[in-house]
PDB file of C-alpha atoms (C1' of nucleotides) in Angstrom:
ATOM      1  CA  MET A1375      12.288   0.810  11.522  1.00 36.00           C
ATOM      2  CA  VAL A1376      12.177  -0.534  14.996  1.00 40.00           C
ATOM      3  CA  LYS A1377       9.817  -3.666  13.576  1.00 50.00           C
ATOM      4  CA  THR A1378       8.706  -4.669  10.149  1.00 59.00           C
ATOM      5  CA  ALA A1379       6.008  -6.334   9.613  1.00 68.00           C
ATOM      6  CA  GLY A1380       6.500 -10.113   7.743  1.00 85.00           C
ATOM      7  CA  ILE A1381       6.152 -10.843   4.232  1.00 94.00           C
ATOM      8  CA  PRO A1382       2.207 -11.769   4.257  1.00 95.00           C
ATOM      9  CA  LEU A1383       2.790 -15.507   2.954  1.00 95.00           C
ATOM     10  CA  PRO A1384       0.312 -17.461   1.738  1.00 95.00           C
ATOM     11  CA  GLY A1385      -1.135 -19.778   4.483  1.00 94.00           C
ATOM     12  CA  GLN A1386      -0.309 -17.849   7.259  1.00 93.00           C
ATOM     13  CA  PRO A1387      -2.079 -15.162   9.183  1.00 91.00           C
ATOM     14  CA  VAL A1388      -1.408 -11.228   7.500  1.00 93.00           C
ATOM     15  CA  ARG A1389      -2.454  -7.930   7.653  1.00 91.00           C
ATOM     16  CA  GLY A1390      -6.154  -8.366   8.719  1.00 84.00           C
ATOM     17  CA  SER A1391      -6.917 -12.190   8.178  1.00 89.00           C
ATOM     18  CA  LYS A1392      -5.820 -14.185  10.368  1.00 89.00           C
ATOM     19  CA  THR A1393      -6.681 -17.348   8.858  1.00 90.00           C
ATOM     20  CA  GLY A1394      -4.312 -17.721   6.343  1.00 91.00           C
ATOM     21  CA  LYS A1395      -6.491 -18.040   3.002  1.00 94.00           C
ATOM     22  CA  PRO A1396      -3.888 -17.007   0.006  1.00 97.00           C
ATOM     23  CA  ILE A1397      -6.118 -14.348  -1.345  1.00 97.00           C
ATOM     24  CA  MET A1398      -5.644 -12.276   2.337  1.00 96.00           C
ATOM     25  CA  ALA A1399      -1.854 -12.862   2.148  1.00 96.00           C
ATOM     26  CA  LEU A1400      -2.267 -11.125  -2.145  1.00 97.00           C
ATOM     27  CA  LEU A1401      -4.702  -8.172  -0.914  1.00 97.00           C
ATOM     28  CA  ASP A1402      -1.991  -7.786   2.039  1.00 96.00           C
ATOM     29  CA  GLN A1403       1.359  -7.473  -0.076  1.00 97.00           C
ATOM     30  CA  MET A1404      -0.215  -5.952  -2.841  1.00 97.00           C
ATOM     31  CA  GLY A1405      -1.831  -3.397  -1.054  1.00 96.00           C
ATOM     32  CA  ARG A1406       1.568  -2.082  -0.002  1.00 96.00           C
ATOM     33  CA  THR A1407       3.185   0.799  -1.569  1.00 95.00           C
ATOM     34  CA  TRP A1408       4.994   0.624  -4.555  1.00 96.00           C
ATOM     35  CA  SER A1409       3.982  -3.144  -4.884  1.00 97.00           C
ATOM     36  CA  LEU A1410       1.548  -2.658  -8.137  1.00 97.00           C
ATOM     37  CA  GLY A1411       3.626  -0.479  -9.316  1.00 97.00           C
ATOM     38  CA  ILE A1412       6.598  -2.409  -9.461  1.00 97.00           C
ATOM     39  CA  LEU A1413       4.542  -4.884 -11.230  1.00 97.00           C
ATOM     40  CA  TRP A1414       3.836  -2.479 -13.849  1.00 97.00           C
ATOM     41  CA  GLN A1415       7.243  -1.186 -14.420  1.00 96.00           C
ATOM     42  CA  LEU A1416       8.625  -4.893 -15.073  1.00 96.00           C
ATOM     43  CA  ASN A1417       6.195  -5.900 -17.562  1.00 93.00           C
ATOM     44  CA  MET A1418       7.922  -6.924 -20.596  1.00 80.00           C
ATOM     45  CA  GLN A1419      11.388  -5.065 -19.898  1.00 93.00           C
ATOM     46  CA  SER A1420      13.778  -6.064 -17.304  1.00 95.00           C
ATOM     47  CA  LEU A1421      14.936  -2.865 -15.338  1.00 97.00           C
ATOM     48  CA  THR A1422      17.778  -2.603 -13.026  1.00 96.00           C
ATOM     49  CA  PHE A1423      17.618  -1.038  -9.186  1.00 97.00           C
ATOM     50  CA  ARG A1424      18.344   2.154 -11.007  1.00 96.00           C
ATOM     51  CA  GLN A1425      16.487   1.886 -13.279  1.00 96.00           C
ATOM     52  CA  LEU A1426      13.442   0.981 -11.076  1.00 96.00           C
ATOM     53  CA  GLN A1427      14.348   4.190  -8.610  1.00 96.00           C
ATOM     54  CA  THR A1428      13.834   6.053 -11.635  1.00 94.00           C
ATOM     55  CA  SER A1429      11.330   4.833 -13.280  1.00 94.00           C
ATOM     56  CA  CYS A1430       9.282   4.810  -9.956  1.00 91.00           C
ATOM     57  CA  GLU A1431       9.416   8.294  -9.705  1.00 88.00           C
ATOM     58  CA  GLN A1432       9.445   9.254  -5.445  1.00 83.00           C
ATOM     59  CA  ILE A1433      10.266   5.331  -4.108  1.00 94.00           C
ATOM     60  CA  SER A1434      12.972   5.227  -1.445  1.00 96.00           C
ATOM     61  CA  PRO A1435      16.156   2.936  -2.226  1.00 97.00           C
ATOM     62  CA  THR A1436      14.868   1.596   1.229  1.00 97.00           C
ATOM     63  CA  LEU A1437      11.977   1.036   0.495  1.00 97.00           C
ATOM     64  CA  LEU A1438      12.620  -0.965  -3.000  1.00 98.00           C
ATOM     65  CA  ASN A1439      14.791  -3.562  -2.019  1.00 97.00           C
ATOM     66  CA  THR A1440      12.271  -4.021   0.963  1.00 97.00           C
ATOM     67  CA  ARG A1441       9.722  -4.496  -1.856  1.00 98.00           C
ATOM     68  CA  LEU A1442      11.683  -6.446  -3.910  1.00 98.00           C
ATOM     69  CA  LYS A1443      13.022  -8.595  -0.979  1.00 97.00           C
ATOM     70  CA  GLU A1444       8.937  -9.037  -0.414  1.00 97.00           C
ATOM     71  CA  LEU A1445       8.575  -9.776  -4.470  1.00 98.00           C
ATOM     72  CA  ARG A1446      11.550 -11.818  -4.803  1.00 97.00           C
ATOM     73  CA  GLN A1447      10.565 -13.962  -1.844  1.00 96.00           C
ATOM     74  CA  LEU A1448       6.599 -14.475  -3.197  1.00 97.00           C
ATOM     75  CA  GLN A1449       8.253 -15.508  -6.370  1.00 97.00           C
ATOM     76  CA  LEU A1450       6.942 -12.893  -8.274  1.00 98.00           C
ATOM     77  CA  VAL A1451      10.672 -10.983  -8.596  1.00 97.00           C
ATOM     78  CA  GLU A1452      13.311 -12.260  -9.593  1.00 96.00           C
ATOM     79  CA  HIS A1453      17.426 -10.854 -10.235  1.00 94.00           C
ATOM     80  CA  GLY A1454      18.538 -12.442 -13.499  1.00 89.00           C
ATOM     81  CA  ASN A1455      21.418 -10.919 -15.892  1.00 86.00           C
ATOM     82  CA  GLU A1456      19.445  -7.963 -17.205  1.00 89.00           C
ATOM     83  CA  GLY A1457      17.853  -7.134 -14.093  1.00 94.00           C
ATOM     84  CA  TYR A1458      15.176  -7.187 -12.267  1.00 97.00           C
ATOM     85  CA  CYS A1459      12.021  -8.431 -13.978  1.00 97.00           C
ATOM     86  CA  LEU A1460       9.065 -10.949 -13.615  1.00 97.00           C
ATOM     87  CA  THR A1461       9.247 -14.632 -13.020  1.00 97.00           C
ATOM     88  CA  VAL A1462       6.195 -16.743 -14.987  1.00 97.00           C
ATOM     89  CA  MET A1463       4.275 -16.286 -11.619  1.00 97.00           C
ATOM     90  CA  GLY A1464       4.386 -12.633 -11.428  1.00 98.00           C
ATOM     91  CA  GLN A1465       3.725 -12.537 -15.445  1.00 97.00           C
ATOM     92  CA  GLN A1466       0.265 -14.310 -14.599  1.00 98.00           C
ATOM     93  CA  LEU A1467      -0.197 -11.952 -12.072  1.00 98.00           C
ATOM     94  CA  PHE A1468       0.538  -9.167 -14.242  1.00 98.00           C
ATOM     95  CA  GLU A1469      -1.857 -10.653 -16.772  1.00 98.00           C
ATOM     96  CA  ILE A1470      -4.560 -10.638 -14.562  1.00 98.00           C
ATOM     97  CA  ILE A1471      -3.883  -6.496 -13.479  1.00 98.00           C
ATOM     98  CA  LEU A1472      -3.649  -5.693 -17.241  1.00 98.00           C
ATOM     99  CA  PRO A1473      -6.716  -4.793 -17.954  1.00 98.00           C
ATOM    100  CA  LEU A1474      -6.648  -2.371 -15.007  1.00 98.00           C
ATOM    101  CA  GLY A1475      -5.540  -0.354 -17.809  1.00 97.00           C
ATOM    102  CA  GLN A1476      -7.943   0.196 -20.074  1.00 98.00           C
ATOM    103  CA  TRP A1477     -10.376   0.064 -17.103  1.00 98.00           C
ATOM    104  CA  SER A1478      -8.662   3.196 -15.953  1.00 98.00           C
ATOM    105  CA  ASP A1479      -9.371   5.228 -19.005  1.00 98.00           C
ATOM    106  CA  GLN A1480     -12.683   4.898 -18.665  1.00 98.00           C
ATOM    107  CA  TRP A1481     -12.732   5.253 -15.423  1.00 98.00           C
ATOM    108  CA  ALA A1482     -11.125   8.592 -15.782  1.00 97.00           C
ATOM    109  CA  ALA A1483     -13.741   9.310 -18.885  1.00 97.00           C
ATOM    110  CA  ALA A1484     -16.523   8.547 -16.295  1.00 97.00           C
ATOM    111  CA  MET A1485     -14.986  11.132 -13.475  1.00 96.00           C
ATOM    112  CA  GLY A1486     -14.172  14.083 -16.270  1.00 95.00           C
ATOM    113  CA  VAL A1487     -10.911  13.676 -16.893  1.00 95.00           C
ATOM    114  CA  GLU A1488      -9.749  14.180 -20.144  1.00 94.00           C
ATOM    115  CA  GLN A1489      -6.258  12.374 -19.650  1.00 95.00           C
ATOM    116  CA  ARG A1490      -5.746   9.194 -20.660  1.00 96.00           C
ATOM    117  CA  ASN A1491      -2.380   6.516 -20.091  1.00 95.00           C
ATOM    118  CA  ASP A1492      -0.887   7.181 -23.662  1.00 93.00           C
ATOM    119  CA  ASP A1493      -1.071  10.813 -23.997  1.00 86.00           C
TER     120      ASP A1493
ATOM    121  CA  MET J1155      -2.175  11.658  11.577  1.00 33.00           C
ATOM    122  CA  VAL J1156       0.157  15.476  10.902  1.00 36.00           C
ATOM    123  CA  LYS J1157      -0.588  15.578   7.166  1.00 43.00           C
ATOM    124  CA  THR J1158      -2.919  13.585   4.623  1.00 51.00           C
ATOM    125  CA  ALA J1159      -1.731  12.933   1.176  1.00 62.00           C
ATOM    126  CA  GLY J1160      -4.621  13.917  -0.881  1.00 84.00           C
ATOM    127  CA  ILE J1161      -7.304  10.780  -3.184  1.00 94.00           C
ATOM    128  CA  PRO J1162      -5.050  10.178  -6.212  1.00 95.00           C
ATOM    129  CA  LEU J1163      -7.771  11.492  -8.867  1.00 94.00           C
ATOM    130  CA  PRO J1164      -6.913  10.363 -12.257  1.00 95.00           C
ATOM    131  CA  GLY J1165      -5.530  13.817 -14.425  1.00 94.00           C
ATOM    132  CA  GLN J1166      -3.439  14.652 -11.682  1.00 93.00           C
ATOM    133  CA  PRO J1167       0.029  14.331  -9.967  1.00 91.00           C
ATOM    134  CA  VAL J1168      -0.068  11.376  -7.703  1.00 93.00           C
ATOM    135  CA  ARG J1169       2.607   9.550  -5.708  1.00 90.00           C
ATOM    136  CA  GLY J1170       4.732   8.260  -7.923  1.00 84.00           C
ATOM    137  CA  SER J1171       3.681   9.808 -11.023  1.00 89.00           C
ATOM    138  CA  LYS J1172       3.310  13.393 -12.000  1.00 89.00           C
ATOM    139  CA  THR J1173       1.763  12.558 -15.912  1.00 90.00           C
ATOM    140  CA  GLY J1174      -1.512  12.477 -14.357  1.00 90.00           C
ATOM    141  CA  LYS J1175      -2.322   8.941 -16.162  1.00 95.00           C
ATOM    142  CA  PRO J1176      -5.696   7.597 -14.383  1.00 97.00           C
ATOM    143  CA  ILE J1177      -3.273   4.004 -14.303  1.00 97.00           C
ATOM    144  CA  MET J1178      -1.014   5.153 -11.611  1.00 96.00           C
ATOM    145  CA  ALA J1179      -3.892   7.190  -9.461  1.00 97.00           C
ATOM    146  CA  LEU J1180      -5.411   4.027  -9.662  1.00 97.00           C
ATOM    147  CA  LEU J1181      -2.353   1.830  -8.255  1.00 97.00           C
ATOM    148  CA  ASP J1182      -2.067   4.527  -5.993  1.00 96.00           C
ATOM    149  CA  GLN J1183      -4.735   4.266  -4.262  1.00 97.00           C
ATOM    150  CA  MET J1184      -5.488   0.639  -4.575  1.00 98.00           C
ATOM    151  CA  GLY J1185      -1.929   0.323  -3.116  1.00 96.00           C
ATOM    152  CA  ARG J1186      -2.814   1.770  -0.116  1.00 96.00           C
ATOM    153  CA  THR J1187      -3.936  -0.159   2.774  1.00 95.00           C
ATOM    154  CA  TRP J1188      -7.188  -2.236   2.581  1.00 97.00           C
ATOM    155  CA  SER J1189      -8.112  -0.359  -0.599  1.00 97.00           C
ATOM    156  CA  LEU J1190      -8.324  -3.578  -2.383  1.00 97.00           C
ATOM    157  CA  GLY J1191      -9.474  -5.156   0.645  1.00 97.00           C
ATOM    158  CA  ILE J1192     -12.688  -3.298   1.047  1.00 97.00           C
ATOM    159  CA  LEU J1193     -13.563  -3.893  -2.961  1.00 97.00           C
ATOM    160  CA  TRP J1194     -13.481  -7.675  -1.694  1.00 97.00           C
ATOM    161  CA  GLN J1195     -15.627  -7.273   1.042  1.00 97.00           C
ATOM    162  CA  LEU J1196     -17.763  -5.501  -0.425  1.00 97.00           C
ATOM    163  CA  ASN J1197     -18.410  -7.771  -3.027  1.00 93.00           C
ATOM    164  CA  MET J1198     -21.642  -8.949  -3.735  1.00 81.00           C
ATOM    165  CA  GLN J1199     -23.209  -7.591  -0.257  1.00 93.00           C
ATOM    166  CA  SER J1200     -23.539  -4.413   1.496  1.00 96.00           C
ATOM    167  CA  LEU J1201     -21.949  -3.850   5.072  1.00 97.00           C
ATOM    168  CA  THR J1202     -22.234  -1.444   7.358  1.00 97.00           C
ATOM    169  CA  PHE J1203     -19.197   0.364   8.900  1.00 97.00           C
ATOM    170  CA  ARG J1204     -19.346  -1.870  12.291  1.00 97.00           C
ATOM    171  CA  GLN J1205     -19.319  -4.947   9.199  1.00 97.00           C
ATOM    172  CA  LEU J1206     -16.566  -3.375   7.371  1.00 97.00           C
ATOM    173  CA  GLN J1207     -14.280  -3.139  10.810  1.00 96.00           C
ATOM    174  CA  THR J1208     -15.437  -6.574  11.806  1.00 94.00           C
ATOM    175  CA  SER J1209     -14.480  -7.918   8.397  1.00 94.00           C
ATOM    176  CA  CYS J1210     -11.457  -6.397   8.258  1.00 91.00           C
ATOM    177  CA  GLU J1211      -9.688  -7.866  11.222  1.00 88.00           C
ATOM    178  CA  GLN J1212      -7.094  -5.346  12.107  1.00 83.00           C
ATOM    179  CA  ILE J1213      -8.446  -1.925  10.277  1.00 94.00           C
ATOM    180  CA  SER J1214      -9.093   0.844  12.473  1.00 96.00           C
ATOM    181  CA  PRO J1215     -11.937   2.884  12.267  1.00 97.00           C
ATOM    182  CA  THR J1216      -9.982   6.175  11.572  1.00 97.00           C
ATOM    183  CA  LEU J1217      -8.533   4.462   8.521  1.00 97.00           C
ATOM    184  CA  LEU J1218     -11.616   2.976   7.217  1.00 98.00           C
ATOM    185  CA  ASN J1219     -13.196   5.671   6.872  1.00 97.00           C
ATOM    186  CA  THR J1220     -10.481   7.382   5.276  1.00 97.00           C
ATOM    187  CA  ARG J1221     -10.157   5.125   2.828  1.00 98.00           C
ATOM    188  CA  LEU J1222     -14.403   5.207   2.399  1.00 98.00           C
ATOM    189  CA  LYS J1223     -14.028   8.683   2.042  1.00 97.00           C
ATOM    190  CA  GLU J1224     -11.569   8.131  -0.896  1.00 97.00           C
ATOM    191  CA  LEU J1225     -13.285   5.851  -2.797  1.00 98.00           C
ATOM    192  CA  ARG J1226     -16.442   7.607  -2.308  1.00 97.00           C
ATOM    193  CA  GLN J1227     -15.162  10.328  -4.070  1.00 97.00           C
ATOM    194  CA  LEU J1228     -13.376   8.301  -6.749  1.00 97.00           C
ATOM    195  CA  GLN J1229     -17.277   6.864  -7.592  1.00 97.00           C
ATOM    196  CA  LEU J1230     -15.961   2.717  -6.679  1.00 98.00           C
ATOM    197  CA  VAL J1231     -17.882   2.394  -3.536  1.00 98.00           C
ATOM    198  CA  GLU J1232     -21.496   4.111  -2.509  1.00 97.00           C
ATOM    199  CA  HIS J1233     -23.364   4.726   0.512  1.00 95.00           C
ATOM    200  CA  GLY J1234     -26.893   3.486   0.330  1.00 90.00           C
ATOM    201  CA  ASN J1235     -29.932   2.688   2.544  1.00 87.00           C
ATOM    202  CA  GLU J1236     -28.118  -1.158   3.295  1.00 90.00           C
ATOM    203  CA  GLY J1237     -24.549   0.848   4.244  1.00 94.00           C
ATOM    204  CA  TYR J1238     -21.584   0.615   2.070  1.00 97.00           C
ATOM    205  CA  CYS J1239     -21.712  -1.210  -1.638  1.00 97.00           C
ATOM    206  CA  LEU J1240     -20.006  -1.085  -4.749  1.00 97.00           C
ATOM    207  CA  THR J1241     -20.810   1.783  -7.765  1.00 97.00           C
ATOM    208  CA  VAL J1242     -21.341   0.479 -11.188  1.00 97.00           C
ATOM    209  CA  MET J1243     -17.402   1.132 -11.638  1.00 98.00           C
ATOM    210  CA  GLY J1244     -16.273  -0.482  -8.391  1.00 98.00           C
ATOM    211  CA  GLN J1245     -17.968  -3.825  -9.559  1.00 98.00           C
ATOM    212  CA  GLN J1246     -16.328  -3.405 -12.510  1.00 98.00           C
ATOM    213  CA  LEU J1247     -13.354  -2.795 -10.849  1.00 98.00           C
ATOM    214  CA  PHE J1248     -13.577  -5.955  -8.381  1.00 98.00           C
ATOM    215  CA  GLU J1249     -14.389  -7.909 -11.681  1.00 98.00           C
ATOM    216  CA  ILE J1250     -11.064  -7.170 -13.130  1.00 98.00           C
ATOM    217  CA  ILE J1251      -9.552  -8.257  -9.654  1.00 98.00           C
ATOM    218  CA  LEU J1252     -12.020 -11.460  -9.599  1.00 98.00           C
ATOM    219  CA  PRO J1253      -9.156 -14.099 -10.884  1.00 98.00           C
ATOM    220  CA  LEU J1254      -7.368 -12.885  -7.966  1.00 98.00           C
ATOM    221  CA  GLY J1255      -8.846 -15.199  -5.906  1.00 97.00           C
ATOM    222  CA  GLN J1256      -8.142 -18.256  -8.256  1.00 98.00           C
ATOM    223  CA  TRP J1257      -4.376 -17.230  -9.108  1.00 98.00           C
ATOM    224  CA  SER J1258      -3.492 -17.259  -5.452  1.00 98.00           C
ATOM    225  CA  ASP J1259      -5.023 -20.608  -5.236  1.00 98.00           C
ATOM    226  CA  GLN J1260      -2.377 -21.331  -7.580  1.00 98.00           C
ATOM    227  CA  TRP J1261       0.399 -19.356  -6.482  1.00 98.00           C
ATOM    228  CA  ALA J1262      -0.192 -20.595  -2.852  1.00 97.00           C
ATOM    229  CA  ALA J1263       0.666 -24.444  -4.223  1.00 97.00           C
ATOM    230  CA  ALA J1264       3.275 -23.817  -6.235  1.00 97.00           C
ATOM    231  CA  MET J1265       5.165 -22.401  -2.979  1.00 95.00           C
ATOM    232  CA  GLY J1266       4.302 -25.438  -1.179  1.00 95.00           C
ATOM    233  CA  VAL J1267       1.579 -24.213   0.629  1.00 95.00           C
ATOM    234  CA  GLU J1268      -1.274 -26.555   0.964  1.00 94.00           C
ATOM    235  CA  GLN J1269      -3.943 -23.704   2.468  1.00 95.00           C
ATOM    236  CA  ARG J1270      -6.896 -22.860  -0.242  1.00 95.00           C
ATOM    237  CA  ASN J1271      -8.946 -19.876  -0.429  1.00 95.00           C
ATOM    238  CA  ASP J1272     -12.341 -22.167  -0.136  1.00 93.00           C
ATOM    239  CA  ASP J1273     -11.067 -23.859   3.312  1.00 86.00           C
TER     240      ASP J1273
ATOM    241  C1'  DT P 473      47.636   2.274 -12.402  1.00 56.19           C
ATOM    242  C1'  DT P 474      44.413   5.648 -11.562  1.00 56.19           C
ATOM    243  C1'  DA P 475      40.171   6.997 -12.451  1.00 56.19           C
ATOM    244  C1'  DT P 476      35.371   7.075 -13.533  1.00 56.19           C
ATOM    245  C1'  DA P 477      31.426   5.510 -13.686  1.00 56.19           C
ATOM    246  C1'  DA P 478      27.528   2.460 -13.295  1.00 56.19           C
ATOM    247  C1'  DT P 479      25.658  -1.733  -9.949  1.00 56.19           C
ATOM    248  C1'  DG P 480      23.333  -2.887  -5.915  1.00 56.19           C
ATOM    249  C1'  DC P 481      22.725  -2.198  -2.269  1.00 56.19           C
ATOM    250  C1'  DT P 482      22.511   0.435   3.420  1.00 56.19           C
ATOM    251  C1'  DA P 483      22.438   4.014   7.373  1.00 56.19           C
ATOM    252  C1'  DC P 484      19.606   6.759  10.218  1.00 56.19           C
ATOM    253  C1'  DA P 485      16.582  10.955  10.678  1.00 56.19           C
ATOM    254  C1'  DA P 486      12.748  13.285   9.588  1.00 56.19           C
ATOM    255  C1'  DA P 487       7.730  13.087   7.817  1.00 56.19           C
ATOM    256  C1'  DA P 488       3.867  10.049   7.267  1.00 56.19           C
ATOM    257  C1'  DA P 489       0.451   6.382   7.428  1.00 56.19           C
ATOM    258  C1'  DC P 490      -1.842   3.344  10.764  1.00 56.19           C
ATOM    259  C1'  DT P 491      -3.573   1.217  15.064  1.00 56.19           C
ATOM    260  C1'  DG P 492      -5.970   1.013  19.374  1.00 56.19           C
ATOM    261  C1'  DT P 493      -9.195   2.210  22.451  1.00 56.19           C
ATOM    262  C1'  DA P 494     -12.177   5.649  24.365  1.00 56.19           C
ATOM    263  C1'  DG P 495     -16.220   7.595  23.484  1.00 56.19           C
ATOM    264  C1'  DC P 496     -19.718  11.249  21.219  1.00 56.19           C
ATOM    265  C1'  DA P 497     -24.054  12.259  18.853  1.00 56.19           C
ATOM    266  C1'  DG P 498     -27.392  10.852  16.089  1.00 56.19           C
ATOM    267  C1'  DG P 499     -31.831   7.074  15.438  1.00 56.19           C
ATOM    268  C1'  DT P 500     -35.192   3.677  16.411  1.00 56.19           C
ATOM    269  C1'  DA P 501     -37.559   0.599  18.823  1.00 56.19           C
ATOM    270  C1'  DA P 502     -38.759  -1.538  23.865  1.00 56.19           C
TER     271       DA P 502
ATOM    272  C1'  DT W1209     -35.935   6.133  29.919  1.00 56.19           C
ATOM    273  C1'  DT W1210     -33.162   2.822  29.049  1.00 56.19           C
ATOM    274  C1'  DA W1211     -30.695   0.400  25.747  1.00 56.19           C
ATOM    275  C1'  DC W1212     -28.472  -0.292  21.710  1.00 56.19           C
ATOM    276  C1'  DC W1213     -27.756   0.290  16.855  1.00 56.19           C
ATOM    277  C1'  DT W1214     -25.454   3.501  13.871  1.00 56.19           C
ATOM    278  C1'  DG W1215     -21.924   6.281  11.897  1.00 56.19           C
ATOM    279  C1'  DC W1216     -18.159   8.494  12.680  1.00 56.19           C
ATOM    280  C1'  DT W1217     -13.827  11.430  15.654  1.00 56.19           C
ATOM    281  C1'  DA W1218      -9.939  12.350  18.751  1.00 56.19           C
ATOM    282  C1'  DC W1219      -5.577  11.451  19.749  1.00 56.19           C
ATOM    283  C1'  DA W1220      -0.887   8.811  21.544  1.00 56.19           C
ATOM    284  C1'  DG W1221       1.720   5.310  20.247  1.00 56.19           C
ATOM    285  C1'  DT W1222       3.791   3.315  16.617  1.00 56.19           C
ATOM    286  C1'  DT W1223       4.883   1.286  11.971  1.00 56.19           C
ATOM    287  C1'  DT W1224       5.824   2.240   7.194  1.00 56.19           C
ATOM    288  C1'  DT W1225       7.940   5.071   3.619  1.00 56.19           C
ATOM    289  C1'  DT W1226      10.468   9.177   2.302  1.00 56.19           C
ATOM    290  C1'  DG W1227      14.583  11.996   0.973  1.00 56.19           C
ATOM    291  C1'  DT W1228      19.584  12.129   1.582  1.00 56.19           C
ATOM    292  C1'  DA W1229      24.089  10.484   2.096  1.00 56.19           C
ATOM    293  C1'  DG W1230      27.019   7.090   1.077  1.00 56.19           C
ATOM    294  C1'  DC W1231      29.734   2.384   0.871  1.00 56.19           C
ATOM    295  C1'  DA W1232      31.320  -1.723  -1.189  1.00 56.19           C
ATOM    296  C1'  DT W1233      31.430  -3.847  -5.666  1.00 56.19           C
ATOM    297  C1'  DT W1234      32.793  -4.559 -10.530  1.00 56.19           C
ATOM    298  C1'  DA W1235      33.095  -3.104 -15.293  1.00 56.19           C
ATOM    299  C1'  DT W1236      35.414   0.669 -18.755  1.00 56.19           C
ATOM    300  C1'  DA W1237      39.113   3.428 -20.007  1.00 56.19           C
ATOM    301  C1'  DA W1238      42.846   6.477 -20.401  1.00 56.19           C
TER     302       DA W1238
END
DNA sequence: TTATAATGCTACAAAAACTGTAGCAGGTAA
DNA sequence: TTACCTGCTACAGTTTTTGTAGCATTATAA
């Protein structure tokens, strides 16, 4: 890795937007590989670094650590006694994306796929 | 680009999950650069390929086309007379993520950033 | 006290994803 | 014909991500 893109802080230019609008910073971060997956996995349970590695089947430790640093700096994730967990803000964010679970079932059905998330 | 990862179809293994659960396919696609941004830009207005390129400041035409192919195959985006637009399912998905706009303002404020999305 | 195992990482080369610039082919309209 | 829009494609260079190995620290326990 020759150079790493900065953490997309709201108020500053990010990938795809020089305006500094918070939504653009958020979409930048959420559009990075595994950001959404990490938030999803940390829902309602703390996980250690190793547990996260396992639950995110293919993430490399290098990248997991990079993402955790970003998400911690963005105050969405923190590291407590029992491992990594969502901050209060992280939980708020999770609650917004929570309906994606149910919606994805409808989506899959509309595409002719039988499998559901609770299979 | 030597090889391109497949489109994350629900019901099939995707990056980070061999289970085929629809939510994992969705998180895979939404975690790809510009997926969320394209959905965001297409909210309530059709945009031509060139207009999308402009509104997504830094996207390359190569990648824009790749994402549009993916999003079309996943039935979230379609190409009509007036350019690209969201399908009905794409609009449903957009409505789920719509609250991210307001939330990102609170998030920015909590991080001590003054700028808002409507500045 | 050594050992066994778990933690949270770091190093680094190879592979994949993305950018940036150029330009092509088709339509339209003057 | 010329000009200008559209939706792309080509491709080299750059950045991101993977995959494997392993290190340093802390805890348990033999």
